[in-house]
Every structure is written in structure tokens, then in C-alpha cells.
Amino acid sequence: MRCPALFTALAVLLTSSAASTPPQITLTDDLQRQVTLPRLASRIVSLAPSITESLFAIGAGDQVVGVTDYCNYPPEARSLRRVGGMINPSIETIVGLSPDLIVLSMEGNQRQDFATLTHLGIPVFVCNPRNLDGINRSLRQLGSLTGRLREAT
């Protein structure tokens, strides 16, 4: 009878499929909101140059699909899809990129754009570091959201 072998094969299959399912991520942003992603972000729109630079610095540049017109560093950011400025982003362009995360800043981005994007059901994470500790925290948060925590740390 081959039942033990069948059970072993089934256990291996179930274990490997459970291990390949990335865990849900919940973090508190700088507006003190809980932001939950069902899995690591893979299609990110950055609505501030400092955020774009930070994402590339931690090795998540290949996960960024859209940036503002003013995101010009690193040079690789210049080839990404432009979504408008910080104060006048194109909501239509952003939605068209099918992001699974939008990261914006409290400085420069408009409250109405934040409200519109949040209302559309796209996870929006707000960064607003005010000192070196805040910058370090923001980098770690971006690392957690993108699967780049080791690099961000």
C-alpha cells in the first residue's frame, strides 16, 4: 500500500504552497493610519522625488512603475512613466498603471489627491520624516512594504 508516500507527497505540496504565499503586511504610516497590503508591493507609484530616491536606494527600483515629473534621480527613474507633479498628479494615469501601492508625502502632495486615491481602494502609504530617526523609520517601512527590509536597514 502506498498511502504513507501519498500523504508525504501531499504534505510537501501543501507546505510548499503555503510557504510561497507571502504574508499580509500592516504598517502604521506617518498619518497614524494602519495600511495593509495583501502581499509585498510590486507595482509602486511614488508621488515625491525623495520617496523615489529612497525606493531606489533600498533596491526596490524595479518595483516602481510611476513617478512624478520631478523624479529625476537616480537616472533610472527618468525612464519610468510620469504621472504629473506632486500637486497635480493625473489620477487617471496612476490608476492606469494598476499600482498595488502608492507612496506620497505630506509635504507637497494635496489632501484631495490623497482622499481620491484612498477612496479608489488603492493602498496609500504616507511618509513624512521630520528628522534622522524619521528618515530611518521611513526607509525601514519602505523596506517592509517591498521585501527589502534587510537592504533598508
mmCIF file of C-alpha atoms in Angstrom:
data_model
loop_
_atom_site.group_PDB
_atom_site.id
_atom_site.type_symbol
_atom_site.label_atom_id
_atom_site.label_comp_id
_atom_site.label_asym_id
_atom_site.label_seq_id
_atom_site.Cartn_x
_atom_site.Cartn_y
_atom_site.Cartn_z
ATOM 1 C CA MET A 1 0.000 0.000 0.000
ATOM 2 C CA ARG A 2 1.349 3.475 -0.930
ATOM 3 C CA CYS A 3 -0.652 5.634 1.472
ATOM 4 C CA PRO A 4 2.360 6.860 3.519
ATOM 5 C CA ALA A 5 4.081 8.035 0.321
ATOM 6 C CA LEU A 6 0.894 9.728 -0.846
ATOM 7 C CA PHE A 7 0.475 11.517 2.480
ATOM 8 C CA THR A 8 4.122 12.612 2.409
ATOM 9 C CA ALA A 9 3.765 13.985 -1.130
ATOM 10 C CA LEU A 10 0.554 15.781 -0.189
ATOM 11 C CA ALA A 11 2.183 17.279 2.924
ATOM 12 C CA VAL A 12 5.147 18.522 0.883
ATOM 13 C CA LEU A 13 2.807 20.062 -1.696
ATOM 14 C CA LEU A 14 0.698 21.824 0.941
ATOM 15 C CA THR A 15 3.759 23.059 2.828
ATOM 16 C CA SER A 16 5.440 24.424 -0.291
ATOM 17 C CA SER A 17 2.292 26.231 -1.465
ATOM 18 C CA ALA A 18 1.761 27.774 1.986
ATOM 19 C CA ALA A 19 5.408 28.845 2.111
ATOM 20 C CA SER A 20 5.139 30.534 -1.294
ATOM 21 C CA THR A 21 2.179 32.671 -0.220
ATOM 22 C CA PRO A 22 3.638 35.947 1.028
ATOM 23 C CA PRO A 23 2.243 37.225 4.293
ATOM 24 C CA GLN A 24 -0.049 40.210 4.622
ATOM 25 C CA ILE A 25 1.760 43.396 5.679
ATOM 26 C CA THR A 26 0.270 46.011 8.003
ATOM 27 C CA LEU A 27 2.182 49.153 8.951
ATOM 28 C CA THR A 28 1.311 52.498 10.514
ATOM 29 C CA ASP A 29 2.118 55.421 8.236
ATOM 30 C CA ASP A 30 3.005 58.968 9.279
ATOM 31 C CA LEU A 31 -0.683 59.919 9.408
ATOM 32 C CA GLN A 32 -1.032 57.217 12.073
ATOM 33 C CA ARG A 33 -3.209 55.112 9.737
ATOM 34 C CA GLN A 34 -2.955 51.355 9.514
ATOM 35 C CA VAL A 35 -2.131 50.461 5.903
ATOM 36 C CA THR A 36 -2.484 46.817 4.899
ATOM 37 C CA LEU A 37 -1.138 45.158 1.784
ATOM 38 C CA PRO A 38 -2.203 41.603 0.989
ATOM 39 C CA ARG A 39 1.375 40.902 -0.187
ATOM 40 C CA LEU A 40 4.637 42.713 -0.870
ATOM 41 C CA ALA A 41 4.242 45.700 -3.164
ATOM 42 C CA SER A 42 5.354 45.002 -6.721
ATOM 43 C CA ARG A 43 3.767 47.933 -8.621
ATOM 44 C CA ILE A 44 4.516 51.174 -6.789
ATOM 45 C CA VAL A 45 3.701 54.746 -7.755
ATOM 46 C CA SER A 46 5.884 57.297 -5.975
ATOM 47 C CA LEU A 47 4.470 60.796 -5.669
ATOM 48 C CA ALA A 48 7.581 62.548 -4.340
ATOM 49 C CA PRO A 49 11.208 62.670 -5.522
ATOM 50 C CA SER A 50 12.525 61.827 -2.052
ATOM 51 C CA ILE A 51 10.383 58.691 -1.962
ATOM 52 C CA THR A 52 11.550 57.645 -5.422
ATOM 53 C CA GLU A 53 15.187 58.094 -4.371
ATOM 54 C CA SER A 54 14.561 56.100 -1.196
ATOM 55 C CA LEU A 55 12.910 53.231 -3.079
ATOM 56 C CA PHE A 56 15.841 53.001 -5.465
ATOM 57 C CA ALA A 57 18.341 53.314 -2.598
ATOM 58 C CA ILE A 58 16.917 50.212 -0.894
ATOM 59 C CA GLY A 59 16.934 48.213 -4.137
ATOM 60 C CA ALA A 60 13.214 48.448 -4.918
ATOM 61 C CA GLY A 61 13.574 50.498 -8.099
ATOM 62 C CA ASP A 62 12.373 47.630 -10.264
ATOM 63 C CA GLN A 63 9.092 47.668 -8.320
ATOM 64 C CA VAL A 64 8.396 51.340 -9.147
ATOM 65 C CA VAL A 65 6.085 51.790 -12.146
ATOM 66 C CA GLY A 66 5.257 55.504 -11.917
ATOM 67 C CA VAL A 67 6.852 58.706 -10.628
ATOM 68 C CA THR A 68 6.264 62.455 -10.666
ATOM 69 C CA ASP A 69 7.582 64.756 -13.348
ATOM 70 C CA TYR A 70 10.263 65.898 -10.876
ATOM 71 C CA CYS A 71 11.672 62.450 -10.047
ATOM 72 C CA ASN A 72 14.997 62.543 -11.873
ATOM 73 C CA TYR A 73 17.335 60.670 -9.540
ATOM 74 C CA PRO A 74 18.691 58.131 -9.854
ATOM 75 C CA PRO A 75 18.975 58.302 -13.640
ATOM 76 C CA GLU A 76 16.925 55.079 -13.972
ATOM 77 C CA ALA A 77 13.914 56.938 -12.562
ATOM 78 C CA ARG A 78 13.850 59.158 -15.653
ATOM 79 C CA SER A 79 12.691 56.246 -17.812
ATOM 80 C CA LEU A 80 9.635 55.467 -15.665
ATOM 81 C CA ARG A 81 6.076 56.509 -16.512
ATOM 82 C CA ARG A 82 5.360 60.110 -15.482
ATOM 83 C CA VAL A 83 2.139 60.722 -13.543
ATOM 84 C CA GLY A 84 2.253 64.522 -13.255
ATOM 85 C CA GLY A 85 3.520 66.750 -10.491
ATOM 86 C CA MET A 86 3.274 66.450 -6.733
ATOM 87 C CA ILE A 87 0.448 68.981 -6.576
ATOM 88 C CA ASN A 88 -1.271 67.932 -9.810
ATOM 89 C CA PRO A 89 -0.867 64.196 -10.406
ATOM 90 C CA SER A 90 -3.021 62.536 -13.039
ATOM 91 C CA ILE A 91 -5.307 60.192 -11.129
ATOM 92 C CA GLU A 92 -6.247 58.542 -14.433
ATOM 93 C CA THR A 93 -2.601 57.821 -15.270
ATOM 94 C CA ILE A 94 -1.945 56.476 -11.780
ATOM 95 C CA VAL A 95 -4.951 54.143 -11.897
ATOM 96 C CA GLY A 96 -3.951 53.041 -15.403
ATOM 97 C CA LEU A 97 -0.644 51.761 -14.026
ATOM 98 C CA SER A 98 -2.530 49.298 -11.774
ATOM 99 C CA PRO A 99 -0.442 50.035 -8.699
ATOM 100 C CA ASP A 100 -0.658 47.880 -5.621
ATOM 101 C CA LEU A 101 0.835 50.716 -3.548
ATOM 102 C CA ILE A 102 1.027 54.495 -3.817
ATOM 103 C CA VAL A 103 3.529 56.285 -1.599
ATOM 104 C CA LEU A 104 3.187 60.005 -1.045
ATOM 105 C CA SER A 105 4.446 62.738 1.202
ATOM 106 C CA MET A 106 2.545 65.060 3.499
ATOM 107 C CA GLU A 107 4.778 67.813 2.146
ATOM 108 C CA GLY A 108 3.822 68.763 -1.390
ATOM 109 C CA ASN A 109 1.068 66.277 -2.119
ATOM 110 C CA GLN A 110 -2.511 67.537 -1.909
ATOM 111 C CA ARG A 111 -5.075 66.297 0.610
ATOM 112 C CA GLN A 112 -7.697 65.979 -2.158
ATOM 113 C CA ASP A 113 -5.439 63.666 -4.186
ATOM 114 C CA PHE A 114 -4.821 61.577 -1.072
ATOM 115 C CA ALA A 115 -8.581 61.356 -0.451
ATOM 116 C CA THR A 116 -9.341 60.440 -4.071
ATOM 117 C CA LEU A 117 -6.686 57.713 -4.245
ATOM 118 C CA THR A 118 -7.715 56.292 -0.883
ATOM 119 C CA HIS A 119 -11.368 56.285 -1.952
ATOM 120 C CA LEU A 120 -10.430 54.267 -5.057
ATOM 121 C CA GLY A 121 -9.255 51.478 -2.766
ATOM 122 C CA ILE A 122 -5.595 51.610 -3.746
ATOM 123 C CA PRO A 123 -3.333 51.278 -0.674
ATOM 124 C CA VAL A 124 -1.786 54.675 0.016
ATOM 125 C CA PHE A 125 1.162 54.968 2.396
ATOM 126 C CA VAL A 126 2.164 58.422 3.665
ATOM 127 C CA CYS A 127 5.773 59.239 4.579
ATOM 128 C CA ASN A 128 6.657 62.421 6.411
ATOM 129 C CA PRO A 129 10.056 62.079 8.091
ATOM 130 C CA ARG A 130 10.961 65.144 10.121
ATOM 131 C CA ASN A 131 14.402 64.131 11.428
ATOM 132 C CA LEU A 132 17.080 61.455 11.036
ATOM 133 C CA ASP A 133 15.119 58.941 13.109
ATOM 134 C CA GLY A 134 12.095 59.596 10.899
ATOM 135 C CA ILE A 135 14.138 59.024 7.751
ATOM 136 C CA ASN A 136 15.459 55.768 9.179
ATOM 137 C CA ARG A 137 11.918 54.674 10.101
ATOM 138 C CA SER A 138 10.604 55.573 6.609
ATOM 139 C CA LEU A 139 13.366 53.574 4.940
ATOM 140 C CA ARG A 140 12.586 50.536 7.124
ATOM 141 C CA GLN A 141 8.874 50.900 6.373
ATOM 142 C CA LEU A 142 9.528 51.065 2.630
ATOM 143 C CA GLY A 143 11.769 48.032 3.058
ATOM 144 C CA SER A 144 8.983 46.124 4.792
ATOM 145 C CA LEU A 145 6.444 47.066 2.109
ATOM 146 C CA THR A 146 8.734 45.964 -0.726
ATOM 147 C CA GLY A 147 10.523 42.951 0.739
ATOM 148 C CA ARG A 148 13.737 44.940 1.025
ATOM 149 C CA LEU A 149 13.943 45.303 4.804
ATOM 150 C CA ARG A 150 17.488 43.968 5.033
ATOM 151 C CA GLU A 151 18.703 46.481 2.436
ATOM 152 C CA ALA A 152 16.710 49.304 4.023
ATOM 153 C CA THR A 153 18.131 48.573 7.453
#
